Short mmCIF file of C-alpha atoms in Angstrom, two decimals:
data_model
loop_
_atom_site.label_atom_id
_atom_site.label_comp_id
_atom_site.label_asym_id
_atom_site.label_seq_id
_atom_site.Cartn_x
_atom_site.Cartn_y
_atom_site.Cartn_z
CA MET W 1 0.01 -0.38 -0.07
CA SER W 2 1.34 3.29 -0.87
CA TYR W 3 2.12 6.11 1.37
CA LYS W 4 -0.64 8.32 -0.24
CA HIS W 5 -2.67 5.82 0.00
CA ASN W 6 -2.55 5.44 3.40
CA ASN W 7 -3.18 8.74 4.02
CA LEU W 8 -6.56 9.30 2.01
CA MET W 9 -7.88 6.10 3.65
CA ALA W 10 -6.45 7.25 6.77
CA MET W 11 -9.08 10.84 5.99
CA ARG W 12 -11.81 8.72 4.65
CA ASN W 13 -11.79 6.71 8.02
CA SER W 14 -11.21 9.56 10.34
CA TYR W 15 -14.72 11.60 7.71
CA TRP W 16 -16.55 7.76 9.12
CA ASN W 17 -16.38 8.10 12.43
CA ASP W 18 -16.50 11.69 12.71
CA LEU W 19 -19.74 12.29 14.88
CA ASN W 20 -20.15 16.57 14.28
CA PRO W 21 -22.96 17.97 13.23
CA THR W 22 -22.20 18.44 9.18
CA ALA W 23 -20.83 15.49 9.20
CA VAL W 24 -23.21 13.28 10.46
CA LYS W 25 -25.95 15.92 8.01
CA GLU W 26 -23.28 14.79 4.68
CA LYS W 27 -23.76 11.22 5.38
CA LEU W 28 -27.55 11.52 5.98
CA TYR W 29 -26.87 13.38 2.83
CA PHE W 30 -24.36 10.62 1.17
CA GLN W 31 -27.82 8.30 1.51
CA GLN W 32 -30.16 11.00 -0.23
CA MET W 33 -28.21 10.65 -3.73
CA LEU W 34 -28.20 7.11 -4.15
CA VAL W 35 -32.12 7.44 -3.29
CA ASP W 36 -31.56 11.23 -6.14
CA ASN W 37 -29.97 8.81 -7.85
CA GLY W 38 -31.58 5.80 -8.63
CA ILE W 39 -28.87 3.18 -7.03
CA PHE W 40 -31.67 2.18 -4.11
CA GLU W 41 -35.09 3.02 -3.30
CA SER W 42 -34.36 3.34 0.54
CA ALA W 43 -30.39 3.20 1.42
CA THR W 44 -28.81 2.27 4.13
CA ALA W 45 -25.60 4.02 6.60
CA GLU W 46 -23.73 1.53 5.25
CA ASP W 47 -24.65 1.91 1.59
CA ALA W 48 -23.85 5.48 1.96
CA LYS W 49 -20.38 4.15 3.24
CA HIS W 50 -19.61 2.42 0.58
CA LEU W 51 -19.42 5.47 -1.31
CA PHE W 52 -17.68 7.71 -0.09
CA PHE W 53 -14.70 5.01 0.35
CA SER W 54 -15.62 4.56 -2.89
CA LEU W 55 -14.98 7.43 -3.92
CA PRO W 56 -11.64 9.11 -5.99
CA SER W 57 -9.37 10.51 -3.60
CA ILE W 58 -10.38 14.09 -5.94
CA ILE W 59 -13.83 13.99 -4.11
CA ILE W 60 -12.59 13.88 -0.17
CA VAL W 61 -9.44 16.11 -1.02
CA LYS W 62 -12.59 18.87 -2.15
CA GLY W 63 -15.25 17.68 0.55
CA TYR W 64 -12.61 18.36 2.76
CA ALA W 65 -12.15 20.89 1.39
CA HIS W 66 -15.47 23.08 0.70
CA GLY W 67 -17.57 20.19 1.91
CA PHE W 68 -18.72 17.35 0.70
CA MET W 69 -22.55 19.31 0.36
CA HIS W 70 -20.76 21.62 -1.75
CA ALA W 71 -21.84 21.92 -5.21
CA SER W 72 -18.52 21.51 -6.70
CA VAL W 73 -18.08 18.38 -4.46
CA GLN W 74 -22.26 17.09 -5.24
CA VAL W 75 -21.69 17.39 -8.62
CA LEU W 76 -18.07 15.29 -8.92
CA ILE W 77 -19.95 12.55 -6.28
CA CYS W 78 -23.11 12.12 -8.71
CA GLN W 79 -20.42 11.91 -11.77
CA HIS W 80 -19.40 8.76 -10.12
CA ILE W 81 -22.76 7.57 -8.90
CA GLN W 82 -23.67 7.39 -12.87
CA ALA W 83 -20.20 5.93 -13.65
CA ASN W 84 -20.41 3.88 -11.69
CA LYS W 85 -24.33 2.64 -10.80
CA GLN W 86 -24.12 -1.23 -11.26
CA LEU W 87 -20.87 -1.52 -8.51
CA LEU W 88 -23.35 0.81 -6.29
CA GLN W 89 -25.38 -1.59 -6.69
CA GLN W 90 -24.45 -5.01 -6.26
CA LYS W 91 -22.63 -3.57 -3.35
CA THR W 92 -18.87 -3.80 -5.23
CA GLU W 93 -16.25 -3.74 -4.62
CA MET W 94 -14.08 -0.94 -6.28
CA LYS W 95 -10.24 -0.03 -7.05
CA ILE W 96 -9.68 4.01 -5.55
CA LYS W 97 -9.07 6.31 -7.63
CA PHE W 98 -6.04 8.30 -7.16
CA ASN W 99 -6.20 12.13 -9.70
CA LEU W 100 -4.23 14.92 -7.65
#
């Protein structure tokens, strides 16, 4: 595992375990995005976690910088969801993309 991968995975884990109100609200928003994009009729917290951990590094970095509900980050997340619709529905593990 590369140094870059370790740091980004630590960021992902730290964010997902964060219980501050903003992070909780964003996690609920991930669930809603899955429903709005037709991935699931009703998305669970585990579905949202699967989405979050599949996001490319550029989305993680921008999400940390601007917030995951920022319009520019929302567009990137929607693009990711649409590009990986079937994998998300099947809950298939995806290779994380690193495009910084």
